[in-house]
């Protein structure tokens, strides 16, 4: 298996998802977080959670919610990444971030995150970006810290018993709130 980092695609296009994009978005998100394709990726949650990461209704809910958008990222017309942005007063929430496992390791995630931050500032005038990450995902948290996010110590419970979010493989899962002031560039 080729594990060498891939260069980030040169020309990316960004657009808001529509209901017609739900099926390919679910496939992308599942491939990045669950199953065998995700195991090859450093973003995998496969050792922490089994089952689904999301479903069609969950993705559609994000697309249709007021103050929310699901940003699609394409390289040469091919879906390579996505992320959720939600306007929450003085902050934006960043979630449902997925990068195709075959496109990881070349800086694509960093570019998508920077564009999401830029859009949150420009479109909503927010001063902070918030996100939640499973506390056991130390490598992922470290990646976000290198991009200016800070751990808050504020923990949120994992939704045990709700298989729409996966089947936990350990009893101690929790989310931690990470925050970044959007007047910083990293």
PDB file of C-alpha atoms in Angstrom:
ATOM      1  CA  UNK A   1       0.000   0.000   0.000  1.00  0.00           C
ATOM      2  CA  UNK A   2       1.253   3.468  -0.919  1.00  0.00           C
ATOM      3  CA  UNK A   3       1.493   5.575   2.236  1.00  0.00           C
ATOM      4  CA  UNK A   4       3.513   8.468   0.807  1.00  0.00           C
ATOM      5  CA  UNK A   5       1.861  11.861   1.302  1.00  0.00           C
ATOM      6  CA  UNK A   6       0.039  13.085  -1.774  1.00  0.00           C
ATOM      7  CA  UNK A   7       0.291  16.661  -2.950  1.00  0.00           C
ATOM      8  CA  UNK A   8      -2.789  18.756  -2.372  1.00  0.00           C
ATOM      9  CA  UNK A   9      -4.788  19.281  -5.552  1.00  0.00           C
ATOM     10  CA  UNK A  10      -3.868  22.567  -7.187  1.00  0.00           C
ATOM     11  CA  UNK A  11      -7.244  24.033  -8.145  1.00  0.00           C
ATOM     12  CA  UNK A  12     -10.068  23.475  -5.725  1.00  0.00           C
ATOM     13  CA  UNK A  13     -13.647  24.612  -6.094  1.00  0.00           C
ATOM     14  CA  UNK A  14     -15.966  25.172  -3.169  1.00  0.00           C
ATOM     15  CA  UNK A  15     -19.742  25.218  -3.183  1.00  0.00           C
ATOM     16  CA  UNK A  16     -22.645  24.723  -0.822  1.00  0.00           C
ATOM     17  CA  UNK A  17     -24.129  21.231  -0.894  1.00  0.00           C
ATOM     18  CA  UNK A  18     -27.684  20.597  -2.033  1.00  0.00           C
ATOM     19  CA  UNK A  19     -30.021  17.676  -1.442  1.00  0.00           C
ATOM     20  CA  UNK A  20     -28.700  16.116  -4.667  1.00  0.00           C
ATOM     21  CA  UNK A  21     -25.259  15.798  -3.036  1.00  0.00           C
ATOM     22  CA  UNK A  22     -26.379  13.751  -0.015  1.00  0.00           C
ATOM     23  CA  UNK A  23     -25.461  10.240  -1.237  1.00  0.00           C
ATOM     24  CA  UNK A  24     -21.909  11.081  -2.392  1.00  0.00           C
ATOM     25  CA  UNK A  25     -21.344  13.108   0.791  1.00  0.00           C
ATOM     26  CA  UNK A  26     -22.373  10.186   3.011  1.00  0.00           C
ATOM     27  CA  UNK A  27     -20.010   7.929   1.034  1.00  0.00           C
ATOM     28  CA  UNK A  28     -17.127  10.403   1.457  1.00  0.00           C
ATOM     29  CA  UNK A  29     -17.713  10.878   5.198  1.00  0.00           C
ATOM     30  CA  UNK A  30     -18.015   7.133   5.816  1.00  0.00           C
ATOM     31  CA  UNK A  31     -14.826   6.426   3.825  1.00  0.00           C
ATOM     32  CA  UNK A  32     -12.870   8.962   5.879  1.00  0.00           C
ATOM     33  CA  UNK A  33     -14.009   7.749   9.315  1.00  0.00           C
ATOM     34  CA  UNK A  34     -15.215   4.140   9.183  1.00  0.00           C
ATOM     35  CA  UNK A  35     -14.395   0.816   7.606  1.00  0.00           C
ATOM     36  CA  UNK A  36     -11.309  -0.465   5.853  1.00  0.00           C
ATOM     37  CA  UNK A  37     -10.696   2.616   3.690  1.00  0.00           C
ATOM     38  CA  UNK A  38     -10.591   4.720   6.853  1.00  0.00           C
ATOM     39  CA  UNK A  39      -8.103   2.382   8.554  1.00  0.00           C
ATOM     40  CA  UNK A  40      -5.513   3.465   5.984  1.00  0.00           C
ATOM     41  CA  UNK A  41      -6.150   7.079   6.994  1.00  0.00           C
ATOM     42  CA  UNK A  42      -4.788   8.850  10.057  1.00  0.00           C
ATOM     43  CA  UNK A  43      -8.232  10.428  10.557  1.00  0.00           C
ATOM     44  CA  UNK A  44      -9.885   7.080  11.174  1.00  0.00           C
ATOM     45  CA  UNK A  45     -12.146   6.545  14.166  1.00  0.00           C
ATOM     46  CA  UNK A  46     -12.431   2.835  13.290  1.00  0.00           C
ATOM     47  CA  UNK A  47     -10.693   1.717  16.504  1.00  0.00           C
ATOM     48  CA  UNK A  48     -12.987   3.859  18.659  1.00  0.00           C
ATOM     49  CA  UNK A  49     -16.307   3.447  16.857  1.00  0.00           C
ATOM     50  CA  UNK A  50     -17.932   0.943  14.552  1.00  0.00           C
ATOM     51  CA  UNK A  51     -21.097   1.335  12.540  1.00  0.00           C
ATOM     52  CA  UNK A  52     -21.982   4.499  10.696  1.00  0.00           C
ATOM     53  CA  UNK A  53     -20.525   7.974  11.107  1.00  0.00           C
ATOM     54  CA  UNK A  54     -23.600   9.648   9.640  1.00  0.00           C
ATOM     55  CA  UNK A  55     -26.566   8.868   7.431  1.00  0.00           C
ATOM     56  CA  UNK A  56     -28.474  10.520   4.614  1.00  0.00           C
ATOM     57  CA  UNK A  57     -30.945  12.221   6.959  1.00  0.00           C
ATOM     58  CA  UNK A  58     -28.138  13.599   9.138  1.00  0.00           C
ATOM     59  CA  UNK A  59     -26.386  15.105   6.129  1.00  0.00           C
ATOM     60  CA  UNK A  60     -29.626  16.501   4.741  1.00  0.00           C
ATOM     61  CA  UNK A  61     -30.419  18.051   8.145  1.00  0.00           C
ATOM     62  CA  UNK A  62     -27.082  19.937   8.041  1.00  0.00           C
ATOM     63  CA  UNK A  63     -27.727  21.131   4.476  1.00  0.00           C
ATOM     64  CA  UNK A  64     -31.245  22.373   5.241  1.00  0.00           C
ATOM     65  CA  UNK A  65     -30.768  23.867   8.720  1.00  0.00           C
ATOM     66  CA  UNK A  66     -31.004  27.636   9.127  1.00  0.00           C
ATOM     67  CA  UNK A  67     -27.585  29.211   9.648  1.00  0.00           C
ATOM     68  CA  UNK A  68     -25.849  26.049   8.445  1.00  0.00           C
ATOM     69  CA  UNK A  69     -24.063  24.997   5.306  1.00  0.00           C
ATOM     70  CA  UNK A  70     -22.221  21.907   4.181  1.00  0.00           C
ATOM     71  CA  UNK A  71     -19.318  23.023   2.060  1.00  0.00           C
ATOM     72  CA  UNK A  72     -18.302  20.697  -0.789  1.00  0.00           C
ATOM     73  CA  UNK A  73     -14.727  20.746  -2.046  1.00  0.00           C
ATOM     74  CA  UNK A  74     -13.991  19.420  -5.527  1.00  0.00           C
ATOM     75  CA  UNK A  75     -10.769  18.906  -7.458  1.00  0.00           C
ATOM     76  CA  UNK A  76     -11.365  18.693 -11.212  1.00  0.00           C
ATOM     77  CA  UNK A  77     -15.061  18.090 -10.563  1.00  0.00           C
ATOM     78  CA  UNK A  78     -14.436  15.189  -8.153  1.00  0.00           C
ATOM     79  CA  UNK A  79     -15.617  15.392  -4.544  1.00  0.00           C
ATOM     80  CA  UNK A  80     -12.497  15.316  -2.331  1.00  0.00           C
ATOM     81  CA  UNK A  81     -13.597  16.939   0.950  1.00  0.00           C
ATOM     82  CA  UNK A  82     -16.444  18.533   2.854  1.00  0.00           C
ATOM     83  CA  UNK A  83     -17.116  20.372   6.077  1.00  0.00           C
ATOM     84  CA  UNK A  84     -20.037  21.771   8.009  1.00  0.00           C
ATOM     85  CA  UNK A  85     -20.189  25.406   9.007  1.00  0.00           C
ATOM     86  CA  UNK A  86     -22.886  26.595  11.392  1.00  0.00           C
ATOM     87  CA  UNK A  87     -23.445  30.167  12.534  1.00  0.00           C
ATOM     88  CA  UNK A  88     -23.770  30.261  16.331  1.00  0.00           C
ATOM     89  CA  UNK A  89     -23.905  33.918  17.331  1.00  0.00           C
ATOM     90  CA  UNK A  90     -20.382  35.288  17.810  1.00  0.00           C
ATOM     91  CA  UNK A  91     -18.815  31.966  16.728  1.00  0.00           C
ATOM     92  CA  UNK A  92     -19.070  29.452  13.918  1.00  0.00           C
ATOM     93  CA  UNK A  93     -19.106  25.710  14.476  1.00  0.00           C
ATOM     94  CA  UNK A  94     -16.900  23.537  12.260  1.00  0.00           C
ATOM     95  CA  UNK A  95     -17.846  19.883  11.899  1.00  0.00           C
ATOM     96  CA  UNK A  96     -18.497  16.919   9.627  1.00  0.00           C
ATOM     97  CA  UNK A  97     -14.999  17.454   8.194  1.00  0.00           C
ATOM     98  CA  UNK A  98     -13.989  14.713   5.801  1.00  0.00           C
ATOM     99  CA  UNK A  99     -11.159  14.374   3.301  1.00  0.00           C
ATOM    100  CA  UNK A 100     -11.041  11.468   0.866  1.00  0.00           C
ATOM    101  CA  UNK A 101      -8.468   9.009   2.308  1.00  0.00           C
ATOM    102  CA  UNK A 102      -6.719   8.865  -1.084  1.00  0.00           C
ATOM    103  CA  UNK A 103      -6.225  12.641  -1.025  1.00  0.00           C
ATOM    104  CA  UNK A 104      -4.900  12.907   2.539  1.00  0.00           C
ATOM    105  CA  UNK A 105      -1.344  13.743   3.486  1.00  0.00           C
ATOM    106  CA  UNK A 106      -0.683  16.522   0.997  1.00  0.00           C
ATOM    107  CA  UNK A 107      -2.117  19.602   2.669  1.00  0.00           C
ATOM    108  CA  UNK A 108      -5.698  19.418   1.387  1.00  0.00           C
ATOM    109  CA  UNK A 109      -7.223  19.362   4.888  1.00  0.00           C
ATOM    110  CA  UNK A 110      -5.229  22.421   5.898  1.00  0.00           C
ATOM    111  CA  UNK A 111      -6.454  24.303   2.810  1.00  0.00           C
ATOM    112  CA  UNK A 112     -10.080  23.340   3.424  1.00  0.00           C
ATOM    113  CA  UNK A 113      -9.911  24.373   7.086  1.00  0.00           C
ATOM    114  CA  UNK A 114      -8.378  27.750   6.146  1.00  0.00           C
ATOM    115  CA  UNK A 115     -11.126  28.356   3.571  1.00  0.00           C
ATOM    116  CA  UNK A 116     -13.820  27.429   6.099  1.00  0.00           C
ATOM    117  CA  UNK A 117     -12.363  29.918   8.582  1.00  0.00           C
ATOM    118  CA  UNK A 118     -12.164  32.608   5.893  1.00  0.00           C
ATOM    119  CA  UNK A 119     -15.802  32.059   4.904  1.00  0.00           C
ATOM    120  CA  UNK A 120     -17.008  32.107   8.519  1.00  0.00           C
ATOM    121  CA  UNK A 121     -15.303  35.489   9.034  1.00  0.00           C
ATOM    122  CA  UNK A 122     -16.423  36.946   5.710  1.00  0.00           C
ATOM    123  CA  UNK A 123     -19.984  35.624   5.622  1.00  0.00           C
ATOM    124  CA  UNK A 124     -20.969  35.865   9.284  1.00  0.00           C
ATOM    125  CA  UNK A 125     -18.424  38.243  10.839  1.00  0.00           C
ATOM    126  CA  UNK A 126     -17.700  35.771  13.643  1.00  0.00           C
ATOM    127  CA  UNK A 127     -14.658  36.081  15.865  1.00  0.00           C
ATOM    128  CA  UNK A 128     -14.143  32.428  16.752  1.00  0.00           C
ATOM    129  CA  UNK A 129     -14.389  28.961  15.275  1.00  0.00           C
ATOM    130  CA  UNK A 130     -15.554  26.153  17.574  1.00  0.00           C
ATOM    131  CA  UNK A 131     -15.394  22.414  17.064  1.00  0.00           C
ATOM    132  CA  UNK A 132     -15.660  19.253  19.117  1.00  0.00           C
ATOM    133  CA  UNK A 133     -13.220  16.353  18.811  1.00  0.00           C
ATOM    134  CA  UNK A 134     -13.240  12.982  20.566  1.00  0.00           C
ATOM    135  CA  UNK A 135     -10.666  13.395  23.362  1.00  0.00           C
ATOM    136  CA  UNK A 136      -8.997  10.079  22.524  1.00  0.00           C
ATOM    137  CA  UNK A 137      -8.060  11.449  19.084  1.00  0.00           C
ATOM    138  CA  UNK A 138      -4.770  12.950  20.300  1.00  0.00           C
ATOM    139  CA  UNK A 139      -3.111  13.086  16.851  1.00  0.00           C
ATOM    140  CA  UNK A 140      -6.092  14.910  15.392  1.00  0.00           C
ATOM    141  CA  UNK A 141      -6.252  17.354  18.314  1.00  0.00           C
ATOM    142  CA  UNK A 142      -2.521  18.036  17.872  1.00  0.00           C
ATOM    143  CA  UNK A 143      -3.127  18.738  14.164  1.00  0.00           C
ATOM    144  CA  UNK A 144      -5.783  21.323  15.076  1.00  0.00           C
ATOM    145  CA  UNK A 145      -3.538  22.840  17.756  1.00  0.00           C
ATOM    146  CA  UNK A 146      -0.837  23.412  15.110  1.00  0.00           C
ATOM    147  CA  UNK A 147      -3.466  25.443  13.247  1.00  0.00           C
ATOM    148  CA  UNK A 148      -4.245  27.701  16.208  1.00  0.00           C
ATOM    149  CA  UNK A 149      -7.021  25.802  18.003  1.00  0.00           C
ATOM    150  CA  UNK A 150      -6.795  25.483  21.752  1.00  0.00           C
ATOM    151  CA  UNK A 151      -8.203  22.880  24.043  1.00  0.00           C
ATOM    152  CA  UNK A 152     -10.745  24.290  26.469  1.00  0.00           C
ATOM    153  CA  UNK A 153     -11.096  21.340  28.843  1.00  0.00           C
ATOM    154  CA  UNK A 154     -14.858  21.621  28.331  1.00  0.00           C
ATOM    155  CA  UNK A 155     -16.093  18.071  27.769  1.00  0.00           C
ATOM    156  CA  UNK A 156     -19.363  17.040  26.189  1.00  0.00           C
ATOM    157  CA  UNK A 157     -20.765  13.526  26.535  1.00  0.00           C
ATOM    158  CA  UNK A 158     -20.669  11.070  23.664  1.00  0.00           C
ATOM    159  CA  UNK A 159     -24.217  10.063  22.596  1.00  0.00           C
ATOM    160  CA  UNK A 160     -24.018   6.475  23.850  1.00  0.00           C
ATOM    161  CA  UNK A 161     -27.012   4.437  22.788  1.00  0.00           C
ATOM    162  CA  UNK A 162     -27.640   6.435  19.602  1.00  0.00           C
ATOM    163  CA  UNK A 163     -26.220   4.256  16.832  1.00  0.00           C
ATOM    164  CA  UNK A 164     -26.708   7.052  14.286  1.00  0.00           C
ATOM    165  CA  UNK A 165     -23.313   8.275  15.554  1.00  0.00           C
ATOM    166  CA  UNK A 166     -21.609   4.884  15.654  1.00  0.00           C
ATOM    167  CA  UNK A 167     -21.178   2.003  18.034  1.00  0.00           C
ATOM    168  CA  UNK A 168     -18.606   2.895  20.717  1.00  0.00           C
ATOM    169  CA  UNK A 169     -15.793   0.397  21.286  1.00  0.00           C
ATOM    170  CA  UNK A 170     -14.886   1.790  24.703  1.00  0.00           C
ATOM    171  CA  UNK A 171     -16.824   3.270  27.628  1.00  0.00           C
ATOM    172  CA  UNK A 172     -14.930   6.540  28.098  1.00  0.00           C
ATOM    173  CA  UNK A 173     -15.553   8.502  24.889  1.00  0.00           C
ATOM    174  CA  UNK A 174     -16.240  12.219  25.214  1.00  0.00           C
ATOM    175  CA  UNK A 175     -15.901  15.299  23.037  1.00  0.00           C
ATOM    176  CA  UNK A 176     -13.724  18.290  23.902  1.00  0.00           C
ATOM    177  CA  UNK A 177     -14.485  21.784  22.692  1.00  0.00           C
ATOM    178  CA  UNK A 178     -11.625  23.343  20.693  1.00  0.00           C
ATOM    179  CA  UNK A 179     -11.662  27.084  19.962  1.00  0.00           C
ATOM    180  CA  UNK A 180      -9.694  29.368  17.636  1.00  0.00           C
ATOM    181  CA  UNK A 181      -9.871  33.158  17.441  1.00  0.00           C
ATOM    182  CA  UNK A 182     -10.356  33.959  13.766  1.00  0.00           C
ATOM    183  CA  UNK A 183      -8.133  37.015  13.788  1.00  0.00           C
ATOM    184  CA  UNK A 184      -5.102  34.660  13.698  1.00  0.00           C
ATOM    185  CA  UNK A 185      -3.568  32.956  10.694  1.00  0.00           C
ATOM    186  CA  UNK A 186      -1.527  29.782  10.974  1.00  0.00           C
TER     187      UNK A 186
END
